[in-house]
Short mmCIF file of C-alpha atoms in Angstrom, two decimals:
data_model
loop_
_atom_site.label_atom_id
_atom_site.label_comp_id
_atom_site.label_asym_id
_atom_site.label_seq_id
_atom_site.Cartn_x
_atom_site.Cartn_y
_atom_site.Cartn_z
CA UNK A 159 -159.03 41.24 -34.84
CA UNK A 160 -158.04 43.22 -37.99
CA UNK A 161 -158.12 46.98 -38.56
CA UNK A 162 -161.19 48.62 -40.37
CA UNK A 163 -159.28 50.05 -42.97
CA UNK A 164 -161.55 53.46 -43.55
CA UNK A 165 -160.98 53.80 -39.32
CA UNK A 166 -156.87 53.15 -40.52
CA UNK A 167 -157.47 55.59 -43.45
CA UNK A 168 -158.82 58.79 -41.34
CA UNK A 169 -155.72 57.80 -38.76
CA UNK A 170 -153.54 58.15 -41.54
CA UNK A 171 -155.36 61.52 -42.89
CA UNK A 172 -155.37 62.79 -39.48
CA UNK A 173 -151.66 62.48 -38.95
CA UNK A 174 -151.22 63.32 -42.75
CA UNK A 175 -153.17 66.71 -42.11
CA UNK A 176 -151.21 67.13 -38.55
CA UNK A 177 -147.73 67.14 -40.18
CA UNK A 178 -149.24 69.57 -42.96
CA UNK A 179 -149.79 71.90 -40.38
CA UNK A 180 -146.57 71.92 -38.45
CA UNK A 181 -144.85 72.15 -41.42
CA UNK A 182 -146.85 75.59 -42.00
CA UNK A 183 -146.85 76.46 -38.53
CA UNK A 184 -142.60 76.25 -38.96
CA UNK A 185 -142.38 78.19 -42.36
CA UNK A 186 -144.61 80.61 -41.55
CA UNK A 187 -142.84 80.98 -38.03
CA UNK A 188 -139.43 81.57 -39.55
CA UNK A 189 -140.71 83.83 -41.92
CA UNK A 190 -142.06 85.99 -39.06
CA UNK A 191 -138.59 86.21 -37.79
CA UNK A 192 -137.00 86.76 -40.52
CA UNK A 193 -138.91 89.81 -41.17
CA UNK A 194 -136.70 91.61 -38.84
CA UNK A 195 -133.76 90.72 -39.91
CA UNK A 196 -134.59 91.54 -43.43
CA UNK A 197 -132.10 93.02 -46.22
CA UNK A 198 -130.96 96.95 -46.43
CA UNK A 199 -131.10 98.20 -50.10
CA UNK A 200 -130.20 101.80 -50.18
CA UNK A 201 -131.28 104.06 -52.70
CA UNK A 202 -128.58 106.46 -52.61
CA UNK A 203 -124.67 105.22 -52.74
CA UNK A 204 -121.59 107.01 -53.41
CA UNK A 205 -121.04 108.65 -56.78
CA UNK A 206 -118.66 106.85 -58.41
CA UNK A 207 -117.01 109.56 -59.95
CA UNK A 208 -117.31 112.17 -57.50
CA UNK A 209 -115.02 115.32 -57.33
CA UNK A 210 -115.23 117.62 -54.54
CA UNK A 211 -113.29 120.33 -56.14
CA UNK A 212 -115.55 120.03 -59.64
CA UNK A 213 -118.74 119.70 -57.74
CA UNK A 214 -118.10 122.98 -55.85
CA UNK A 215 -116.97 124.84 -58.61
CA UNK A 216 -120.18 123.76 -60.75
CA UNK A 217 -122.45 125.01 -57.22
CA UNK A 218 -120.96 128.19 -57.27
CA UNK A 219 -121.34 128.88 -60.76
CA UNK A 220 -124.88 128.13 -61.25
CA UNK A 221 -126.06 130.21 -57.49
CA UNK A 222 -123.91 133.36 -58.96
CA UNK A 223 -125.46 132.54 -62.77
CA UNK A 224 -128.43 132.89 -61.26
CA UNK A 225 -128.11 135.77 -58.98
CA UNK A 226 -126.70 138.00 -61.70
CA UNK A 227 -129.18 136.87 -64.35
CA UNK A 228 -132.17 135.98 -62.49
CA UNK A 229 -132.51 133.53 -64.97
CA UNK A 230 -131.25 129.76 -64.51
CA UNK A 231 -131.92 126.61 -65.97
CA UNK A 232 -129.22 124.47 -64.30
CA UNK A 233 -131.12 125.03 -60.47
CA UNK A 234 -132.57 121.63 -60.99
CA UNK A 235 -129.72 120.22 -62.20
CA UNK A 236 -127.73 121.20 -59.25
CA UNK A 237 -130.56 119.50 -56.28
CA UNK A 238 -130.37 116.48 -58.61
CA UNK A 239 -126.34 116.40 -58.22
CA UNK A 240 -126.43 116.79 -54.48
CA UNK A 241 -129.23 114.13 -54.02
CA UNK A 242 -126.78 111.78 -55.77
CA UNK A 243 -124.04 112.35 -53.74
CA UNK A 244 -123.82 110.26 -50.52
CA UNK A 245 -123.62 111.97 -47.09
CA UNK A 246 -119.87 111.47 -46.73
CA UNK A 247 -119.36 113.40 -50.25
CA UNK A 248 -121.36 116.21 -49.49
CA UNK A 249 -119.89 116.63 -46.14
CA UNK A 250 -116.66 116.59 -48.49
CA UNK A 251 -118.36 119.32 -50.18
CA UNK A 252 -119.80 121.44 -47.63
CA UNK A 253 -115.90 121.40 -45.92
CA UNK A 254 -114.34 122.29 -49.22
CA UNK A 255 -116.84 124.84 -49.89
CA UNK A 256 -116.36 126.43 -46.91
CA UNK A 257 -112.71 126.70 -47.45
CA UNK A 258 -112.61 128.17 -50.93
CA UNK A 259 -115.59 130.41 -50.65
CA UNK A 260 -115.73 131.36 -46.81
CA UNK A 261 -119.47 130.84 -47.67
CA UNK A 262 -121.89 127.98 -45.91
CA UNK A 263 -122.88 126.18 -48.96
CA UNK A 264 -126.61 125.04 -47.87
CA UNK A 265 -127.45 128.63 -47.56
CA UNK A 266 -125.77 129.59 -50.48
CA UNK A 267 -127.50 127.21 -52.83
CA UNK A 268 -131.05 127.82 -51.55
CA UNK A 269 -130.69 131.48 -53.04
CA UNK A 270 -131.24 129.82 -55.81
CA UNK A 271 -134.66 128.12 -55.34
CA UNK A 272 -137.74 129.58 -54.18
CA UNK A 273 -139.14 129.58 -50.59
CA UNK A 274 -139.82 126.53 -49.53
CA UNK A 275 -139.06 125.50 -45.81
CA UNK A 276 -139.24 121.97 -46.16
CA UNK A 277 -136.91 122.17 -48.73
CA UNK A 278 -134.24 123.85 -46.54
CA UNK A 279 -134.65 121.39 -43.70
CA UNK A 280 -133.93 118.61 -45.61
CA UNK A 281 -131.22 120.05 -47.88
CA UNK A 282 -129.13 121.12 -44.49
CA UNK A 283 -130.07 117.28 -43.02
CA UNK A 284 -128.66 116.08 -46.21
CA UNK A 285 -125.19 117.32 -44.85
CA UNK A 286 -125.49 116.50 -41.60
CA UNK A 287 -124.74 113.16 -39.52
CA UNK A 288 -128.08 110.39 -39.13
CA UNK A 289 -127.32 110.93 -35.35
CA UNK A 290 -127.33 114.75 -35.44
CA UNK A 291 -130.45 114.81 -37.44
CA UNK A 292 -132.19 112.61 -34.46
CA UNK A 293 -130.98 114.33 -31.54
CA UNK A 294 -132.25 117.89 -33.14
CA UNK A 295 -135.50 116.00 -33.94
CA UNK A 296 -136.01 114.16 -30.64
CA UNK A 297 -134.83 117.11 -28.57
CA UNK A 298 -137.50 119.78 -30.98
CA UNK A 299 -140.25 117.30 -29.95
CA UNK A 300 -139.72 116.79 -26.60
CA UNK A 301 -139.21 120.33 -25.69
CA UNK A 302 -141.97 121.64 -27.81
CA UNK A 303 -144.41 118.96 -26.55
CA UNK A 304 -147.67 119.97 -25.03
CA UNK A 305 -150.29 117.60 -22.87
CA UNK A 306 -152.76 116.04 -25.67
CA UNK A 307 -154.05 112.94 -27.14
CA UNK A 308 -151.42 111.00 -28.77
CA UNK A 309 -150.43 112.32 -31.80
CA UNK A 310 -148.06 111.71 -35.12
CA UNK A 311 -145.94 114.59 -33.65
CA UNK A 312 -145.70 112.89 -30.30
CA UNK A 313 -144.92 109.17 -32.03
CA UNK A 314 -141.74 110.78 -33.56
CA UNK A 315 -140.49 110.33 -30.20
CA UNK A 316 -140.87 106.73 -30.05
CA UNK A 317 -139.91 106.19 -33.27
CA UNK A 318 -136.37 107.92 -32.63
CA UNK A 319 -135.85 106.17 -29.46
CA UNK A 320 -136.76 102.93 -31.45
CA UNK A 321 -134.40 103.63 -34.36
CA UNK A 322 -131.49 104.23 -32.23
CA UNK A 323 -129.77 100.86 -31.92
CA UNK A 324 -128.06 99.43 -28.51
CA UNK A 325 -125.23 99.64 -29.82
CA UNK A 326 -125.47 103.55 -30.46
CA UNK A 327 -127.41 104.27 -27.38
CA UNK A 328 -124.89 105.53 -25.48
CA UNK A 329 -122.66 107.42 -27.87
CA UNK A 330 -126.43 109.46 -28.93
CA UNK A 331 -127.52 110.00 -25.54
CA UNK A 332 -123.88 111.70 -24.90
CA UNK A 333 -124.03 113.77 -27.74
CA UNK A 334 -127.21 115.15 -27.18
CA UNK A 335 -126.22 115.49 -23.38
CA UNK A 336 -123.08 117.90 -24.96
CA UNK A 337 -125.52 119.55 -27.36
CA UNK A 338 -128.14 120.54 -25.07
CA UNK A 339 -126.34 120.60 -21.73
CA UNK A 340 -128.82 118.62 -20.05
CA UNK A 341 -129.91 114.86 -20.38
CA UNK A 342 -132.78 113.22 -22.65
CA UNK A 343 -134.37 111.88 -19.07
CA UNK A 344 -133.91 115.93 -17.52
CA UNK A 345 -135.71 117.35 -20.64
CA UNK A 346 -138.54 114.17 -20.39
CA UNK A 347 -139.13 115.14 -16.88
CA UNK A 348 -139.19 118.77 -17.48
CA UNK A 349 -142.01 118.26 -20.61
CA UNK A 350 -143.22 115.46 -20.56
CA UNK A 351 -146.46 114.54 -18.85
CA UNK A 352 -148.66 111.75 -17.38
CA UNK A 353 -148.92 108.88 -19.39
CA UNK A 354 -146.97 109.59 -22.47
CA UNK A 355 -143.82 110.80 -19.98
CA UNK A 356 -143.92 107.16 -18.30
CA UNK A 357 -143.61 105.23 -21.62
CA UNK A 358 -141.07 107.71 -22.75
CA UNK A 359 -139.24 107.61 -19.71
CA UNK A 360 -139.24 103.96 -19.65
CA UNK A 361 -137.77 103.80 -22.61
CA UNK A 362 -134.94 106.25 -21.85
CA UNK A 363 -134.18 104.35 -18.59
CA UNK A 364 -134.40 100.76 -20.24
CA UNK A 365 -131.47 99.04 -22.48
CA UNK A 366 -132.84 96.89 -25.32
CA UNK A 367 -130.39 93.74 -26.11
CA UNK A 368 -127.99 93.48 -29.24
CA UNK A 369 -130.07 91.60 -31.82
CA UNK A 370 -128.82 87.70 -31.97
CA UNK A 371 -129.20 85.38 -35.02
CA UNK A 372 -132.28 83.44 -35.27
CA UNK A 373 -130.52 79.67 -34.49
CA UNK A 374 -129.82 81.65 -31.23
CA UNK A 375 -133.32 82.02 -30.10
CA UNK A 376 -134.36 80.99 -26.56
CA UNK A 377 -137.92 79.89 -27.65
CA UNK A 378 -138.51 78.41 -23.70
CA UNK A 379 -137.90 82.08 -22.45
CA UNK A 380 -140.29 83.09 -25.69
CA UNK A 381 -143.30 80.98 -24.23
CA UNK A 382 -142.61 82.27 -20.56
CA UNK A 383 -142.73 86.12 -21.63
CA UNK A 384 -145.58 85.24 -24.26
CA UNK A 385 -147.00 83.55 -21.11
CA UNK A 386 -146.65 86.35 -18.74
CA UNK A 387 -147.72 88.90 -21.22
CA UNK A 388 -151.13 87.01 -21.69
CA UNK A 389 -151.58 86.21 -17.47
CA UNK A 390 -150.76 90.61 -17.31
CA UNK A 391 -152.99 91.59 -20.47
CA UNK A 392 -155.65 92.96 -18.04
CA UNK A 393 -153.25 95.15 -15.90
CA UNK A 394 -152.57 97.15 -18.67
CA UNK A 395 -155.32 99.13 -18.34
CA UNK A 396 -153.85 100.71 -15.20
CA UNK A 397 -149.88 99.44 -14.84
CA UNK A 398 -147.96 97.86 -17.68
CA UNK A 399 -146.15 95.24 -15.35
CA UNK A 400 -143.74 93.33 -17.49
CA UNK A 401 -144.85 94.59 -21.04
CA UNK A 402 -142.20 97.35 -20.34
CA UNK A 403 -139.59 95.34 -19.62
CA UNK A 404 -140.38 92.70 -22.12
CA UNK A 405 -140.91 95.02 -24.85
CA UNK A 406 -138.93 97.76 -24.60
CA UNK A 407 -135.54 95.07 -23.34
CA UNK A 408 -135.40 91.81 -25.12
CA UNK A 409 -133.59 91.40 -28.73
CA UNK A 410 -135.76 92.46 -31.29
CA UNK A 411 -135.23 88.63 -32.74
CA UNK A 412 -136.23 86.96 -29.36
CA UNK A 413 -139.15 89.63 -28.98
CA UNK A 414 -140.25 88.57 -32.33
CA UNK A 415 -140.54 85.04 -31.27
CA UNK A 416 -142.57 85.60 -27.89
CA UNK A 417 -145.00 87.07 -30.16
CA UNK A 418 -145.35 84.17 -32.52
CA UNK A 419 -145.36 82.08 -28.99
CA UNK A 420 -148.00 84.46 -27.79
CA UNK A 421 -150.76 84.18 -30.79
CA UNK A 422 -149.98 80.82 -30.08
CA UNK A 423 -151.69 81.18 -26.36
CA UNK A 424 -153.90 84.06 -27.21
CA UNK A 425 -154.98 83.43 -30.77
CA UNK A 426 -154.29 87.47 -30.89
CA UNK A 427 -151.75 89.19 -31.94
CA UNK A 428 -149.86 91.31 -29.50
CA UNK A 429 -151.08 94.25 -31.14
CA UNK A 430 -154.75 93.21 -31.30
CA UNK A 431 -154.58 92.83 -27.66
CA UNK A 432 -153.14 96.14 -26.61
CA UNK A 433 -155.46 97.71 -29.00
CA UNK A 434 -158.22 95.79 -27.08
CA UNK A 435 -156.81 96.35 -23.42
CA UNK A 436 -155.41 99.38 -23.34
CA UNK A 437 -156.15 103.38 -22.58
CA UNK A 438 -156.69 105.15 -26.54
CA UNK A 439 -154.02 108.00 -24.92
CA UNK A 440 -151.37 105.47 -24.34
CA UNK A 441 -152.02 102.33 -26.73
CA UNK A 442 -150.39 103.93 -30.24
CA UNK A 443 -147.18 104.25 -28.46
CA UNK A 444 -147.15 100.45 -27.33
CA UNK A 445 -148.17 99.18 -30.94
CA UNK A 446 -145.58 101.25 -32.70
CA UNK A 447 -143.07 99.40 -30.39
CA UNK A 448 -145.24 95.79 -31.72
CA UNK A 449 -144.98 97.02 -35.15
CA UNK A 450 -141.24 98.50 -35.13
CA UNK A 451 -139.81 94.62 -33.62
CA UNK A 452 -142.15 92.61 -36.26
CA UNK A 453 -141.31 94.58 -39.34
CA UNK A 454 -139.09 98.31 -39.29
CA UNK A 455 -139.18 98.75 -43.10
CA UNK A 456 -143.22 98.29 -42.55
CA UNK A 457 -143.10 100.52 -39.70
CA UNK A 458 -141.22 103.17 -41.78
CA UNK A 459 -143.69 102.93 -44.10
CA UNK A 460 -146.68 103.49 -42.00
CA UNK A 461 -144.88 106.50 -40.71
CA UNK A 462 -144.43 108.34 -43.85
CA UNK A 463 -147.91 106.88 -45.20
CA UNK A 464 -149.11 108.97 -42.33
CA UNK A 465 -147.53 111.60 -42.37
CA UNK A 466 -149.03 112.32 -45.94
CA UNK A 467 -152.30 111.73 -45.03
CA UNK A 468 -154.96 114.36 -43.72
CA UNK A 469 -154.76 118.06 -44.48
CA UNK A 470 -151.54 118.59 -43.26
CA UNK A 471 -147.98 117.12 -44.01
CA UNK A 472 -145.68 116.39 -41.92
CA UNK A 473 -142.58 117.27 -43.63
CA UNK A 474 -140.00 116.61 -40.75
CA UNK A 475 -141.21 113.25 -40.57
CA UNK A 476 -141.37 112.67 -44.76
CA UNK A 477 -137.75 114.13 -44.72
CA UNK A 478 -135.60 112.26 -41.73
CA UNK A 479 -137.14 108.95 -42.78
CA UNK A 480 -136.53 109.47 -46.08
CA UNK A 481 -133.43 111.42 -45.82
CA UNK A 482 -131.67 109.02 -43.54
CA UNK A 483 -132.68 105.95 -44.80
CA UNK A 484 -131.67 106.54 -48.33
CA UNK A 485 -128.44 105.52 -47.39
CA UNK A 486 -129.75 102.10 -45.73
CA UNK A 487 -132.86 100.58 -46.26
CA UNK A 488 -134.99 102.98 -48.48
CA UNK A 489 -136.14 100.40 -51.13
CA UNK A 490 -137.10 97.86 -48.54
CA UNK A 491 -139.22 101.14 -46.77
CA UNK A 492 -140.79 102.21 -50.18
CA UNK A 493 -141.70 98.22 -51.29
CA UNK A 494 -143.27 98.25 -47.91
CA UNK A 495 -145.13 101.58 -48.48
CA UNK A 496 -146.47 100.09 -51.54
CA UNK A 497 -147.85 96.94 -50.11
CA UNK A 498 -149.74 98.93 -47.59
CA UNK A 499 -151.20 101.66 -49.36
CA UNK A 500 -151.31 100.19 -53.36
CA UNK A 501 -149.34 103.40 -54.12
CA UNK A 502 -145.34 103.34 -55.15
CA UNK A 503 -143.91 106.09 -52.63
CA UNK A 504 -142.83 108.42 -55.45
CA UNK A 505 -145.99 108.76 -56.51
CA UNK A 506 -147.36 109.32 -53.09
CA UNK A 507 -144.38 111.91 -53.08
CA UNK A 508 -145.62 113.86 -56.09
CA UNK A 509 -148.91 114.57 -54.53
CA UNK A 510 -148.14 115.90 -51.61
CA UNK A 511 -144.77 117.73 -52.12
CA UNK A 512 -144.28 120.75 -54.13
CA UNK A 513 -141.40 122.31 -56.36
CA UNK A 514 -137.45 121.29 -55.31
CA UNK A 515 -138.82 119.41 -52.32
CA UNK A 516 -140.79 117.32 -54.11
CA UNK A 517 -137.87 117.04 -56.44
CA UNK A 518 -135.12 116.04 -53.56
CA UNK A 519 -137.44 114.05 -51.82
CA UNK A 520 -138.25 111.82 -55.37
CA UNK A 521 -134.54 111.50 -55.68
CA UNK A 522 -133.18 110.13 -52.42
CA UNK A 523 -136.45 107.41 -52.57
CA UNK A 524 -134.94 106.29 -55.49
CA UNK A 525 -136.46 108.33 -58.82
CA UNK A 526 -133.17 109.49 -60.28
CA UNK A 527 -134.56 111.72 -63.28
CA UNK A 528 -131.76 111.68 -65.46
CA UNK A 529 -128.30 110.47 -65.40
CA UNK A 530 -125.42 112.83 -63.74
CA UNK A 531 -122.97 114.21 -66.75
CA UNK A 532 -120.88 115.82 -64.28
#
């Protein structure tokens, strides 16, 4: 008996279609994971013809120009010269400074601009070490906290604790153990409350895995946690179970693919879910974890895009994302910022900044207003 060839034709159109669709289903996969291992573009990099001695001397003249004078056109000049220094050169600076003038150079060149206390935050942060700046941060929020809803204020500390690789983990926690005298867990326990001081401590306690490449991925293990995570998703409500452990432990690679593997079961996205299962007081914390693993530049960007946003800024977020990550990944951040909001970040800058801050802040995302002649 022969084949009805239009019965033969759908077969083939079936499997035709089939293989379309894995094919998809694989691209689209690895693109998923390789949006967290994606390239770090930095928008500030060491001047190539940078001279400590020059650079000092050309500070001190303009501060005392304008101090005698009251009059000074070169005050923009100088922010623009410091913004386009790395962090290693101005540290150069700051020591060199210190030697010649016996004078602390961030406080002498702010005699030179106008009030502004944003401005002098991130001017001193832009001499100081990435893993200073986040133990001052984390240790101002945790200590200042007060029991409320979830707020931007409060997210800072899970976005610190996120940024702070495995690798570093231990060598930040000790610093800010000899800074403070006490430990991050004493101070959680001491200010923290309810909810938002069992995520937090859970996050202190726990030890996230050095990232691995993606040929490296266990996707069996993927489809058991993505499998566990969907049997849990209506404990979260009251316990988290093993979302902690799962999310706040496995390599951000391997976490990335037991949430492609969960969609897969689900048809949700992790995030969808939590923002479906979970307590409003507790849920922003979990999806900034979701949203730091799938995409940090994106996450970045959703950070400062909120901080702008409402009636008042948040400048200490605006300048340690920006300030820090000028020296790693701050055009992947501001690409990201513009994909979200259909504004480039400078401009986003410009409207909600004022005078030198707006200025420094323009400059280390990547606006360099005229080339350095000095």
């Amino acid at each position: 008996m022969g084949h009805n060839p239009a019965n033969v034709s759908k077969i083939f159109q079936f499997h035709w279609n089939l293989s379309i669709f894995a094919i998809l289903l694989y691209v689209s996969t690895h693109l998923i994971l390789y949006s967290a291992k994606i390239s770090a573009t930095p928008t500030i990099t060491p001047y190539p013809k940078f001279n400590a001695e020059k650079d000092i001397e050309t500070i001190h003249f303009i501060v005392y120009k304008e101090a005698s004078q009251k009059v000074c056109n070169d005050t923009d000049k100088m922010v623009r010269m410091i913004c386009h220094r790395c962090r290693k050169q101005r540290m150069e600076m700051q020591k060199l400074f210190k030697e010649k003038y016996d004078e602390d150079i961030i406080s002498y060149c702010t005699r030179a601009t106008d009030v502004e206390p944003s401005f002098d935050e991130l001017l001193e942060e832009c001499f100081k070490e990435p893993i200073d700046i986040y133990k001052d941060h984390l240790h101002r929020e945790i200590t200042h906290n007060i029991y409320n809803p979830i707020s931007e204020d409060r997210l800072t500390i899970v976005e610190i604790l996120l940024t702070i690789t495995p690798e570093k983990k231990e060598e930040f926690f000790s610093s800010y153990n000899d800074t403070y005298k006490a430990t991050i867990l004493q101070h959680v326990n001491d200010h923290l409350y309810e909810d938002f001081h069992n995520i937090i401590e859970q996050m202190v306690k726990r030890n996230r895995l050095p990232d691995i490449p993606p040929d490296k991925i266990n996707w069996e293990l993927a489809k058991q946690e993505a499998q566990k995570l969907f049997d849990e998703r209506k404990k979260w409500r009251n316990h988290r179970c093993e979302l902690d452990r799962i999310l706040m432990e496995t390599a951000i690679q391997q976490l990335n693919a037991t949430f492609v593997e969960f969609k897969k079961i689900s048809g949700k996205e992790l995030d969808e879910m939590i923002q479906k299962k979970m307590e409003k007081d507790k849920r922003d914390c979990y999806k900034d974890i979701v949203f730091f693993v799938k995409n940090k530049h994106d996450y970045y960007a959703r950070r400062i895009h909120h901080a702008m946003k409402g009636l008042g800024t948040q400048d200490s977020v605006i300048n340690r994302i920006i300030g820090i990550h000028s020296e790693e990944d701050m055009k992947e951040i501001a690409t990201a910022y513009q994909l979200n909001t259909g504004d480039s970040l400078i401009h986003g800058i410009k409207g909600d900044t004022t005078a030198h801050h707006e200025m420094l802040l323009r400059c280390l995302a990547g606006e360099h207003m005229q080339a350095e002649k000095f």
